[in-house]
Amino acid sequence: MDPSYRFETLAIHAGQPPDPATGAVMTPIYQTSTYRQSGVGQHQGYEYSRSGNPTRRALEDCLAALEGGARGLAFASGMAAADAVLRLLRPGDHVVAVNDLYGGTYRLFERVYSNYGLTFSYAAPDKPAGLLALIRGETRLVWLESPTNPWLTLCDLRAIADGLRDIRPRPYLCVDNTFATPYLQRPLELGADLVVHSTTKYLGGHSDVVGGALVAKDAALGEELAFLQNAAGAVPGPMDCFLVLRGIKTLALRMDKHAANAAHIARFLEGHSAVRQVFYPGSTTHPQHDLASRQMRNAGGMVSFTLRDGAEKATRVAEATRLFALAESLGGVESLIEVPAAMTHLSTSDSPLAVDPSLVRLSVGLEAVEDLIADLEEALRA
Ligand SMILES: Cc1ncc(COP(=O)(O)O)c(C=O)c1O
């Protein structure tokens, strides 16, 4: 498909031509594990659905187009996608990661791959020089999230990519783009080699599917990861791929509305006496507001805040909302609230990456913002 089409057009059409067999406008769900061959080794591009499936391929091609990469790969979950990236490494290799990241990623690093001879160092996301200073001869991977989960700190992706350019051997630069999505931020254009997603979140967008994805800028790296995808086998089923494809068609509309609602809510929280500090990169008071304006189309739909009365109050507020569902995950049409220290980031407790228990994280949905604010106002009185 012509890559000069704009984002919204690619989201609806890339990788998804009408089905050549029937003319079906929506990508069929090819619910098949295998494919008849007309002679031994003679097939139409598909042999077995772990290696490839047409519905999955449509999603993979669409993701590659949206991120501007050479190859997209879909996985059974965001963690399966992250796992495939780590399988590029060898015992003795070193990873530099941001010190604010999804708790499950930290768990995969420290409780799985540290058993296979990998070592990890952690740096502040907003200090590129400090992060680059941790790179040593064995460093093969730099792992970023931007905005980070849960503090919504940004990494200056171009500054970090530029800093890595002359380092030999040059580590891969991988960005978890789950919070931003390719509609808001395109890390491969800023110098990253790889983008990872939990498609469970904004790409799926309706809290009805678990999935993950990788997009490689370069075809050779994409091929290496496709080998690992097939060899280890953590692939999504065709129905799940269909759901993510359907979600992606409305991604642009949803992200604009998520961000508009989040900006209103951030302003409301900033003016509330029970709130100690609000973390939303779209706020003019956020220390990285300029970087957010440069690097992202808008600041997205996640808002975090701490409470003056500490952890107990955070728990009470999260338990008191009625519209905001108390639940893990994010990025769906409905609003969610959670306490990261006790929920999504429990695996970092007792570690240097432990999250302040008075932090509350909101995934701001697409409901009427007046109703969401009224819900928070009542809960903050609890
Ligand atoms: C930023 C980020 N990356 C990765 C993941 C993992 O994705 P999944 O739950 O689809 O395995 C999550 C899940 O919450 C996440 O928030």
mmCIF file of C-alpha atoms and ligand atoms in Angstrom:
data_model
loop_
_atom_site.group_PDB
_atom_site.id
_atom_site.type_symbol
_atom_site.label_atom_id
_atom_site.label_comp_id
_atom_site.label_asym_id
_atom_site.label_seq_id
_atom_site.Cartn_x
_atom_site.Cartn_y
_atom_site.Cartn_z
ATOM 1 C CA MET A 1 0.000 0.000 0.000
ATOM 2 C CA ASP A 2 1.199 3.529 -0.807
ATOM 3 C CA PRO A 3 3.083 4.548 2.379
ATOM 4 C CA SER A 4 2.394 8.227 1.677
ATOM 5 C CA TYR A 5 -1.217 7.771 2.780
ATOM 6 C CA ARG A 6 -1.900 9.489 6.074
ATOM 7 C CA PHE A 7 -2.253 7.684 9.390
ATOM 8 C CA GLU A 8 -6.047 7.405 9.433
ATOM 9 C CA THR A 9 -6.069 5.938 5.913
ATOM 10 C CA LEU A 10 -3.321 3.423 6.700
ATOM 11 C CA ALA A 11 -5.115 2.409 9.906
ATOM 12 C CA ILE A 12 -8.196 1.410 7.927
ATOM 13 C CA HIS A 13 -6.580 -0.042 4.797
ATOM 14 C CA ALA A 14 -2.914 -1.048 5.266
ATOM 15 C CA GLY A 15 -2.526 -4.829 5.002
ATOM 16 C CA GLN A 16 -6.300 -5.136 4.563
ATOM 17 C CA PRO A 17 -7.302 -5.170 0.885
ATOM 18 C CA PRO A 18 -10.732 -6.687 0.192
ATOM 19 C CA ASP A 19 -10.446 -10.486 0.350
ATOM 20 C CA PRO A 20 -9.361 -11.673 -3.114
ATOM 21 C CA ALA A 21 -11.403 -14.898 -2.818
ATOM 22 C CA THR A 22 -14.789 -13.325 -2.010
ATOM 23 C CA GLY A 23 -14.487 -9.538 -2.076
ATOM 24 C CA ALA A 24 -15.225 -9.398 1.685
ATOM 25 C CA VAL A 25 -14.384 -5.849 2.766
ATOM 26 C CA MET A 26 -13.452 -6.865 6.310
ATOM 27 C CA THR A 27 -10.424 -9.134 6.721
ATOM 28 C CA PRO A 28 -11.730 -12.698 7.154
ATOM 29 C CA ILE A 29 -10.897 -14.591 10.342
ATOM 30 C CA TYR A 30 -8.885 -17.453 8.879
ATOM 31 C CA GLN A 31 -9.676 -19.913 11.655
ATOM 32 C CA THR A 32 -7.383 -22.646 10.341
ATOM 33 C CA SER A 33 -4.256 -24.288 11.686
ATOM 34 C CA THR A 34 -3.019 -25.636 8.348
ATOM 35 C CA TYR A 35 -3.196 -25.139 4.556
ATOM 36 C CA ARG A 36 -3.598 -27.674 1.747
ATOM 37 C CA GLN A 37 -0.587 -27.964 -0.525
ATOM 38 C CA SER A 38 -1.075 -28.679 -4.233
ATOM 39 C CA GLY A 39 2.171 -30.690 -4.267
ATOM 40 C CA VAL A 40 4.888 -31.335 -1.685
ATOM 41 C CA GLY A 41 6.195 -27.927 -0.636
ATOM 42 C CA GLN A 42 3.844 -26.153 -3.057
ATOM 43 C CA HIS A 43 1.640 -23.742 -1.128
ATOM 44 C CA GLN A 44 0.213 -20.239 -1.411
ATOM 45 C CA GLY A 45 2.481 -18.651 1.194
ATOM 46 C CA TYR A 46 0.999 -20.367 4.238
ATOM 47 C CA GLU A 47 1.923 -23.817 5.582
ATOM 48 C CA TYR A 48 1.011 -23.828 9.262
ATOM 49 C CA SER A 49 -0.569 -21.100 11.403
ATOM 50 C CA ARG A 50 2.228 -20.835 13.973
ATOM 51 C CA SER A 51 4.488 -19.774 11.102
ATOM 52 C CA GLY A 52 1.892 -17.578 9.404
ATOM 53 C CA ASN A 53 -1.833 -16.932 9.136
ATOM 54 C CA PRO A 54 -3.514 -14.475 6.741
ATOM 55 C CA THR A 55 -5.493 -12.640 9.456
ATOM 56 C CA ARG A 56 -2.341 -12.272 11.530
ATOM 57 C CA ARG A 57 -0.411 -11.178 8.469
ATOM 58 C CA ALA A 58 -2.953 -8.406 7.812
ATOM 59 C CA LEU A 59 -2.443 -7.131 11.371
ATOM 60 C CA GLU A 60 1.337 -7.405 11.091
ATOM 61 C CA ASP A 61 1.411 -5.463 7.812
ATOM 62 C CA CYS A 62 -0.927 -2.813 9.215
ATOM 63 C CA LEU A 63 1.264 -2.363 12.334
ATOM 64 C CA ALA A 64 4.413 -2.075 10.197
ATOM 65 C CA ALA A 65 2.737 0.632 8.083
ATOM 66 C CA LEU A 66 1.549 2.584 11.140
ATOM 67 C CA GLU A 67 4.952 2.532 12.862
ATOM 68 C CA GLY A 68 6.884 3.080 9.625
ATOM 69 C CA GLY A 69 8.872 -0.163 9.959
ATOM 70 C CA ALA A 70 9.956 -2.916 7.566
ATOM 71 C CA ARG A 71 8.316 -5.773 9.469
ATOM 72 C CA GLY A 72 5.489 -6.155 11.955
ATOM 73 C CA LEU A 73 5.011 -9.254 14.115
ATOM 74 C CA ALA A 74 1.999 -10.063 16.267
ATOM 75 C CA PHE A 75 2.277 -11.971 19.547
ATOM 76 C CA ALA A 76 -0.055 -13.570 22.062
ATOM 77 C CA SER A 77 0.568 -10.753 24.585
ATOM 78 C CA GLY A 78 2.716 -7.706 25.135
ATOM 79 C CA MET A 79 4.949 -9.800 27.390
ATOM 80 C CA ALA A 80 5.399 -12.421 24.643
ATOM 81 C CA ALA A 81 6.571 -9.622 22.332
ATOM 82 C CA ALA A 82 9.031 -8.352 24.963
ATOM 83 C CA ASP A 83 10.227 -11.926 25.501
ATOM 84 C CA ALA A 84 11.054 -12.266 21.793
ATOM 85 C CA VAL A 85 13.254 -9.141 21.968
ATOM 86 C CA LEU A 86 15.198 -10.562 24.927
ATOM 87 C CA ARG A 87 15.769 -13.796 22.994
ATOM 88 C CA LEU A 88 17.966 -11.791 20.610
ATOM 89 C CA LEU A 89 20.527 -11.606 23.428
ATOM 90 C CA ARG A 90 23.119 -14.091 24.698
ATOM 91 C CA PRO A 91 24.377 -14.956 28.218
ATOM 92 C CA GLY A 92 26.724 -12.205 29.368
ATOM 93 C CA ASP A 93 24.845 -9.468 27.527
ATOM 94 C CA HIS A 94 23.755 -6.357 29.402
ATOM 95 C CA VAL A 95 20.561 -4.302 29.099
ATOM 96 C CA VAL A 96 20.053 -0.670 30.061
ATOM 97 C CA ALA A 97 16.416 0.081 30.860
ATOM 98 C CA VAL A 98 14.451 2.988 32.280
ATOM 99 C CA ASN A 99 13.838 2.797 36.024
ATOM 100 C CA ASP A 100 10.113 3.468 35.606
ATOM 101 C CA LEU A 101 8.469 0.758 33.531
ATOM 102 C CA TYR A 102 5.649 -1.745 33.473
ATOM 103 C CA GLY A 103 6.016 -4.108 36.457
ATOM 104 C CA GLY A 104 5.650 -7.198 34.272
ATOM 105 C CA THR A 105 8.579 -6.107 32.110
ATOM 106 C CA TYR A 106 10.707 -5.649 35.231
ATOM 107 C CA ARG A 107 9.634 -9.128 36.393
ATOM 108 C CA LEU A 108 10.607 -10.644 33.019
ATOM 109 C CA PHE A 109 14.019 -8.964 33.270
ATOM 110 C CA GLU A 110 14.822 -9.739 36.879
ATOM 111 C CA ARG A 111 13.040 -13.022 37.592
ATOM 112 C CA VAL A 112 13.380 -14.762 34.223
ATOM 113 C CA TYR A 113 16.212 -13.447 32.059
ATOM 114 C CA SER A 114 18.597 -12.761 34.925
ATOM 115 C CA ASN A 115 18.552 -16.599 35.309
ATOM 116 C CA TYR A 116 19.897 -16.899 31.758
ATOM 117 C CA GLY A 117 22.968 -14.738 32.218
ATOM 118 C CA LEU A 118 21.584 -11.319 31.263
ATOM 119 C CA THR A 119 22.270 -8.334 33.502
ATOM 120 C CA PHE A 120 20.204 -5.169 33.778
ATOM 121 C CA SER A 121 20.906 -1.580 34.806
ATOM 122 C CA TYR A 122 18.245 1.075 35.313
ATOM 123 C CA ALA A 123 18.375 4.802 34.616
ATOM 124 C CA ALA A 124 16.080 7.809 34.980
ATOM 125 C CA PRO A 125 13.994 8.146 31.788
ATOM 126 C CA ASP A 126 14.331 11.936 31.654
ATOM 127 C CA LYS A 127 18.153 12.092 31.872
ATOM 128 C CA PRO A 128 19.548 10.879 28.517
ATOM 129 C CA ALA A 129 23.185 11.496 29.527
ATOM 130 C CA GLY A 130 22.831 9.407 32.703
ATOM 131 C CA LEU A 131 21.224 6.597 30.737
ATOM 132 C CA LEU A 132 23.911 6.634 28.046
ATOM 133 C CA ALA A 133 26.626 6.637 30.737
ATOM 134 C CA LEU A 134 25.497 3.137 31.826
ATOM 135 C CA ILE A 135 26.329 1.626 28.440
ATOM 136 C CA ARG A 136 29.358 -0.646 28.421
ATOM 137 C CA GLY A 137 30.963 -3.111 26.013
ATOM 138 C CA GLU A 138 28.460 -5.906 26.742
ATOM 139 C CA THR A 139 25.364 -3.681 26.404
ATOM 140 C CA ARG A 140 23.246 -5.087 23.591
ATOM 141 C CA LEU A 141 19.879 -3.508 24.296
ATOM 142 C CA VAL A 142 18.474 -0.202 25.524
ATOM 143 C CA TRP A 143 14.855 -0.551 26.660
ATOM 144 C CA LEU A 144 12.676 2.542 26.941
ATOM 145 C CA GLU A 145 9.074 3.306 27.717
ATOM 146 C CA SER A 146 7.708 6.722 26.850
ATOM 147 C CA PRO A 147 5.533 7.867 28.501
ATOM 148 C CA THR A 148 6.528 5.560 31.336
ATOM 149 C CA ASN A 149 4.148 3.421 33.317
ATOM 150 C CA PRO A 150 3.070 4.651 35.876
ATOM 151 C CA TRP A 151 4.746 8.074 36.335
ATOM 152 C CA LEU A 152 4.185 9.290 32.752
ATOM 153 C CA THR A 153 7.738 10.547 32.385
ATOM 154 C CA LEU A 154 9.017 10.981 28.824
ATOM 155 C CA CYS A 155 12.274 9.782 27.305
ATOM 156 C CA ASP A 156 13.794 12.130 24.745
ATOM 157 C CA LEU A 157 13.858 9.424 22.075
ATOM 158 C CA ARG A 158 15.852 11.388 19.518
ATOM 159 C CA ALA A 159 18.498 12.456 22.047
ATOM 160 C CA ILE A 160 18.973 8.853 23.215
ATOM 161 C CA ALA A 161 19.041 7.479 19.643
ATOM 162 C CA ASP A 162 21.580 10.139 18.653
ATOM 163 C CA GLY A 163 23.714 9.292 21.691
ATOM 164 C CA LEU A 164 23.750 5.614 20.693
ATOM 165 C CA ARG A 165 24.643 6.205 17.052
ATOM 166 C CA ASP A 166 28.426 6.118 17.401
ATOM 167 C CA ILE A 167 28.668 3.486 20.145
ATOM 168 C CA ARG A 168 30.286 0.217 18.959
ATOM 169 C CA PRO A 169 28.944 -2.382 19.168
ATOM 170 C CA ARG A 170 25.757 -0.345 18.923
ATOM 171 C CA PRO A 171 23.006 -1.733 21.202
ATOM 172 C CA TYR A 172 19.484 -2.148 19.824
ATOM 173 C CA LEU A 173 17.150 0.647 20.849
ATOM 174 C CA CYS A 174 13.709 -0.747 21.711
ATOM 175 C CA VAL A 175 10.792 1.493 22.743
ATOM 176 C CA ASP A 176 7.628 0.266 24.433
ATOM 177 C CA ASN A 177 5.132 2.504 22.611
ATOM 178 C CA THR A 178 2.048 1.093 24.353
ATOM 179 C CA PHE A 179 1.004 4.314 26.127
ATOM 180 C CA ALA A 180 1.552 6.577 23.122
ATOM 181 C CA THR A 181 0.533 4.345 20.173
ATOM 182 C CA PRO A 182 1.895 5.096 16.679
ATOM 183 C CA TYR A 183 -0.791 7.762 16.253
ATOM 184 C CA LEU A 184 0.874 9.920 18.906
ATOM 185 C CA GLN A 185 4.522 8.937 18.571
ATOM 186 C CA ARG A 186 6.659 7.097 16.017
ATOM 187 C CA PRO A 187 9.888 5.942 17.695
ATOM 188 C CA LEU A 188 11.366 4.366 14.535
ATOM 189 C CA GLU A 189 11.380 7.793 12.870
ATOM 190 C CA LEU A 190 13.276 9.169 15.874
ATOM 191 C CA GLY A 191 16.042 6.550 15.630
ATOM 192 C CA ALA A 192 14.762 3.430 17.441
ATOM 193 C CA ASP A 193 15.305 -0.048 15.948
ATOM 194 C CA LEU A 194 12.297 -1.709 17.491
ATOM 195 C CA VAL A 195 8.891 -0.829 18.850
ATOM 196 C CA VAL A 196 7.024 -3.094 21.238
ATOM 197 C CA HIS A 197 3.315 -2.906 22.053
ATOM 198 C CA SER A 198 0.798 -4.441 24.318
ATOM 199 C CA THR A 199 -2.030 -4.431 21.746
ATOM 200 C CA THR A 200 -4.259 -5.299 24.710
ATOM 201 C CA LYS A 201 -4.315 -1.559 25.377
ATOM 202 C CA TYR A 202 -5.097 1.325 22.966
ATOM 203 C CA LEU A 203 -4.554 -0.611 19.728
ATOM 204 C CA GLY A 204 -7.248 -3.144 20.639
ATOM 205 C CA GLY A 205 -8.984 -0.329 22.468
ATOM 206 C CA HIS A 206 -12.039 -2.155 23.832
ATOM 207 C CA SER A 207 -10.651 -4.331 26.682
ATOM 208 C CA ASP A 208 -11.732 -7.498 24.884
ATOM 209 C CA VAL A 209 -8.422 -8.993 23.731
ATOM 210 C CA VAL A 210 -4.883 -9.703 24.994
ATOM 211 C CA GLY A 211 -2.121 -9.287 22.417
ATOM 212 C CA GLY A 212 1.306 -7.906 21.659
ATOM 213 C CA ALA A 213 3.354 -6.700 18.744
ATOM 214 C CA LEU A 214 6.833 -5.840 17.553
ATOM 215 C CA VAL A 215 7.757 -3.622 14.639
ATOM 216 C CA ALA A 216 11.343 -3.643 13.343
ATOM 217 C CA LYS A 217 12.717 -0.766 11.352
ATOM 218 C CA ASP A 218 15.051 -3.002 9.438
ATOM 219 C CA ALA A 219 14.047 -6.091 7.433
ATOM 220 C CA ALA A 220 16.997 -8.228 8.641
ATOM 221 C CA LEU A 221 16.179 -7.639 12.312
ATOM 222 C CA GLY A 222 12.506 -8.277 11.489
ATOM 223 C CA GLU A 223 13.492 -11.606 9.934
ATOM 224 C CA GLU A 224 15.513 -12.602 13.017
ATOM 225 C CA LEU A 225 12.503 -11.834 15.222
ATOM 226 C CA ALA A 226 10.138 -13.687 12.863
ATOM 227 C CA PHE A 227 12.399 -16.725 13.294
ATOM 228 C CA LEU A 228 12.088 -16.384 17.092
ATOM 229 C CA GLN A 229 8.315 -15.845 16.854
ATOM 230 C CA ASN A 230 7.954 -19.123 14.957
ATOM 231 C CA ALA A 231 10.563 -21.020 16.982
ATOM 232 C CA ALA A 232 9.139 -20.087 20.395
ATOM 233 C CA GLY A 233 5.558 -19.953 19.130
ATOM 234 C CA ALA A 234 3.814 -17.300 21.268
ATOM 235 C CA VAL A 235 1.463 -16.293 18.439
ATOM 236 C CA PRO A 236 -2.057 -14.862 18.692
ATOM 237 C CA GLY A 237 -5.078 -16.602 17.201
ATOM 238 C CA PRO A 238 -6.860 -15.171 14.153
ATOM 239 C CA MET A 239 -9.905 -13.976 16.110
ATOM 240 C CA ASP A 240 -7.674 -11.926 18.417
ATOM 241 C CA CYS A 241 -5.835 -10.472 15.403
ATOM 242 C CA PHE A 242 -9.187 -9.507 13.877
ATOM 243 C CA LEU A 243 -10.212 -7.714 17.086
ATOM 244 C CA VAL A 244 -6.977 -5.717 17.160
ATOM 245 C CA LEU A 245 -7.343 -4.834 13.465
ATOM 246 C CA ARG A 246 -10.887 -3.640 14.098
ATOM 247 C CA GLY A 247 -9.724 -1.574 17.080
ATOM 248 C CA ILE A 248 -6.948 0.064 15.065
ATOM 249 C CA LYS A 249 -9.439 1.424 12.510
ATOM 250 C CA THR A 250 -10.725 3.955 15.091
ATOM 251 C CA LEU A 251 -7.415 4.531 16.903
ATOM 252 C CA ALA A 252 -6.932 8.120 15.742
ATOM 253 C CA LEU A 253 -10.436 9.203 16.759
ATOM 254 C CA ARG A 254 -10.155 7.458 20.090
ATOM 255 C CA MET A 255 -6.717 8.863 20.963
ATOM 256 C CA ASP A 256 -7.844 12.435 20.294
ATOM 257 C CA LYS A 257 -10.851 12.003 22.583
ATOM 258 C CA HIS A 258 -8.856 10.118 25.264
ATOM 259 C CA ALA A 259 -6.406 13.031 25.318
ATOM 260 C CA ALA A 260 -9.093 15.727 25.402
ATOM 261 C CA ASN A 261 -10.779 14.008 28.356
ATOM 262 C CA ALA A 262 -7.434 13.405 30.108
ATOM 263 C CA ALA A 263 -6.442 17.075 29.775
ATOM 264 C CA HIS A 264 -9.726 18.150 31.435
ATOM 265 C CA ILE A 265 -9.249 15.650 34.235
ATOM 266 C CA ALA A 266 -5.628 16.658 34.809
ATOM 267 C CA ARG A 267 -6.747 20.303 35.155
ATOM 268 C CA PHE A 268 -9.504 19.305 37.588
ATOM 269 C CA LEU A 269 -7.074 17.266 39.718
ATOM 270 C CA GLU A 270 -4.492 20.063 39.720
ATOM 271 C CA GLY A 271 -7.051 22.318 41.360
ATOM 272 C CA HIS A 272 -8.163 19.791 43.991
ATOM 273 C CA SER A 273 -7.025 20.217 47.598
ATOM 274 C CA ALA A 274 -6.745 16.445 48.284
ATOM 275 C CA VAL A 275 -4.251 15.984 45.437
ATOM 276 C CA ARG A 276 -0.539 16.442 46.070
ATOM 277 C CA GLN A 277 0.784 16.250 42.498
ATOM 278 C CA VAL A 278 -0.564 15.463 39.046
ATOM 279 C CA PHE A 279 1.499 13.749 36.354
ATOM 280 C CA TYR A 280 0.244 14.477 32.835
ATOM 281 C CA PRO A 281 2.736 15.498 30.127
ATOM 282 C CA GLY A 282 0.033 17.531 28.381
ATOM 283 C CA SER A 283 -0.208 19.957 31.329
ATOM 284 C CA THR A 284 1.720 23.184 30.863
ATOM 285 C CA THR A 285 3.047 22.687 34.409
ATOM 286 C CA HIS A 286 4.600 19.289 33.552
ATOM 287 C CA PRO A 287 8.418 19.662 33.446
ATOM 288 C CA GLN A 288 8.555 17.870 30.083
ATOM 289 C CA HIS A 289 5.660 19.703 28.452
ATOM 290 C CA ASP A 290 7.907 21.047 25.643
ATOM 291 C CA LEU A 291 9.280 17.598 24.873
ATOM 292 C CA ALA A 292 5.725 16.223 24.869
ATOM 293 C CA SER A 293 4.693 18.864 22.311
ATOM 294 C CA ARG A 294 7.711 18.027 20.125
ATOM 295 C CA GLN A 295 7.652 14.264 20.366
ATOM 296 C CA MET A 296 3.951 13.431 20.604
ATOM 297 C CA ARG A 297 0.895 14.519 18.619
ATOM 298 C CA ASN A 298 -0.939 14.877 21.941
ATOM 299 C CA ALA A 299 -0.212 13.672 25.466
ATOM 300 C CA GLY A 300 -2.562 10.668 25.433
ATOM 301 C CA GLY A 301 -5.138 9.355 27.865
ATOM 302 C CA MET A 302 -3.198 8.351 30.989
ATOM 303 C CA VAL A 303 -3.126 10.565 34.097
ATOM 304 C CA SER A 304 -1.428 9.740 37.409
ATOM 305 C CA PHE A 305 -1.632 11.629 40.695
ATOM 306 C CA THR A 306 -0.496 11.357 44.289
ATOM 307 C CA LEU A 307 -2.660 12.152 47.304
ATOM 308 C CA ARG A 308 -1.781 14.420 50.201
ATOM 309 C CA ASP A 309 -3.121 11.871 52.687
ATOM 310 C CA GLY A 310 -0.961 9.023 51.388
ATOM 311 C CA ALA A 311 -1.512 5.373 50.538
ATOM 312 C CA GLU A 312 -4.640 4.807 52.580
ATOM 313 C CA LYS A 313 -6.408 7.667 50.839
ATOM 314 C CA ALA A 314 -5.223 6.382 47.437
ATOM 315 C CA THR A 315 -6.852 3.015 48.165
ATOM 316 C CA ARG A 316 -10.045 4.698 49.406
ATOM 317 C CA VAL A 317 -10.340 6.878 46.294
ATOM 318 C CA ALA A 318 -9.701 3.939 43.942
ATOM 319 C CA GLU A 319 -12.368 1.917 45.739
ATOM 320 C CA ALA A 320 -14.903 4.742 45.778
ATOM 321 C CA THR A 321 -15.321 5.601 42.096
ATOM 322 C CA ARG A 322 -18.401 4.304 40.321
ATOM 323 C CA LEU A 323 -17.730 5.075 36.652
ATOM 324 C CA PHE A 324 -13.973 4.513 36.783
ATOM 325 C CA ALA A 325 -13.737 0.728 37.230
ATOM 326 C CA LEU A 326 -11.115 -0.433 39.725
ATOM 327 C CA ALA A 327 -9.090 -2.661 37.406
ATOM 328 C CA GLU A 328 -5.667 -3.342 35.931
ATOM 329 C CA SER A 329 -4.947 -2.596 32.266
ATOM 330 C CA LEU A 330 -5.653 0.572 30.302
ATOM 331 C CA GLY A 331 -6.440 1.954 26.887
ATOM 332 C CA GLY A 332 -10.050 0.791 26.540
ATOM 333 C CA VAL A 333 -13.074 2.977 25.813
ATOM 334 C CA GLU A 334 -14.109 2.743 29.472
ATOM 335 C CA SER A 335 -12.296 4.581 32.273
ATOM 336 C CA LEU A 336 -10.215 2.595 34.752
ATOM 337 C CA ILE A 337 -8.571 3.479 38.059
ATOM 338 C CA GLU A 338 -5.867 1.590 39.948
ATOM 339 C CA VAL A 339 -3.172 1.844 42.600
ATOM 340 C CA PRO A 340 0.033 0.723 40.792
ATOM 341 C CA ALA A 341 2.031 -0.136 43.949
ATOM 342 C CA ALA A 342 -0.573 -2.736 44.933
ATOM 343 C CA MET A 343 -1.741 -3.821 41.487
ATOM 344 C CA THR A 344 0.096 -3.474 38.136
ATOM 345 C CA HIS A 345 3.493 -2.830 39.733
ATOM 346 C CA LEU A 346 3.301 -5.204 42.688
ATOM 347 C CA SER A 347 6.252 -7.115 41.199
ATOM 348 C CA THR A 348 8.502 -4.071 41.798
ATOM 349 C CA SER A 349 7.687 -3.884 45.543
ATOM 350 C CA ASP A 350 10.811 -4.499 47.664
ATOM 351 C CA SER A 351 12.956 -3.369 44.728
ATOM 352 C CA PRO A 352 14.625 -0.034 43.960
ATOM 353 C CA LEU A 353 11.845 0.488 41.389
ATOM 354 C CA ALA A 354 9.025 0.275 43.965
ATOM 355 C CA VAL A 355 6.221 2.749 43.276
ATOM 356 C CA ASP A 356 4.955 5.298 45.819
ATOM 357 C CA PRO A 357 1.797 3.675 47.289
ATOM 358 C CA SER A 358 -0.010 7.031 47.298
ATOM 359 C CA LEU A 359 0.052 7.092 43.475
ATOM 360 C CA VAL A 360 -3.240 6.547 41.641
ATOM 361 C CA ARG A 361 -3.260 5.858 37.880
ATOM 362 C CA LEU A 362 -6.198 6.665 35.626
ATOM 363 C CA SER A 363 -6.855 5.318 32.166
ATOM 364 C CA VAL A 364 -9.242 8.016 31.003
ATOM 365 C CA GLY A 365 -11.908 6.600 28.729
ATOM 366 C CA LEU A 366 -14.318 8.071 26.224
ATOM 367 C CA GLU A 367 -17.289 8.758 28.500
ATOM 368 C CA ALA A 368 -18.638 12.331 28.899
ATOM 369 C CA VAL A 369 -15.874 14.122 30.779
ATOM 370 C CA GLU A 370 -18.376 15.921 33.057
ATOM 371 C CA ASP A 371 -19.544 12.521 34.344
ATOM 372 C CA LEU A 372 -15.953 11.373 34.891
ATOM 373 C CA ILE A 373 -15.072 14.526 36.827
ATOM 374 C CA ALA A 374 -18.210 14.222 38.981
ATOM 375 C CA ASP A 375 -17.212 10.605 39.740
ATOM 376 C CA LEU A 376 -13.692 11.619 40.789
ATOM 377 C CA GLU A 377 -14.981 14.563 42.817
ATOM 378 C CA GLU A 378 -17.234 12.282 44.834
ATOM 379 C CA ALA A 379 -14.490 9.660 45.300
ATOM 380 C CA LEU A 380 -11.968 12.275 46.458
ATOM 381 C CA ARG A 381 -14.431 13.246 49.203
ATOM 382 C CA ALA A 382 -14.516 9.613 50.405
HETATM 383 C C1 LIG B 1 3.560 -0.364 29.041
HETATM 384 C C2 LIG B 1 3.200 -1.825 29.011
HETATM 385 N N1 LIG B 1 3.954 -2.686 28.303
HETATM 386 C C3 LIG B 1 3.671 -3.997 28.245
HETATM 387 C C4 LIG B 1 2.611 -4.542 28.939
HETATM 388 C C5 LIG B 1 2.354 -6.012 28.880
HETATM 389 O O1 LIG B 1 1.320 -6.313 28.015
HETATM 390 P P1 LIG B 1 0.370 -7.597 28.120
HETATM 391 O O2 LIG B 1 -0.416 -7.448 29.365
HETATM 392 O O3 LIG B 1 -0.441 -7.518 26.850
HETATM 393 O O4 LIG B 1 1.250 -8.798 28.152
HETATM 394 C C6 LIG B 1 1.794 -3.695 29.683
HETATM 395 C C7 LIG B 1 0.636 -4.255 30.424
HETATM 396 O O5 LIG B 1 0.024 -3.610 31.230
HETATM 397 C C8 LIG B 1 2.098 -2.306 29.727
HETATM 398 O O6 LIG B 1 1.364 -1.447 30.457
#
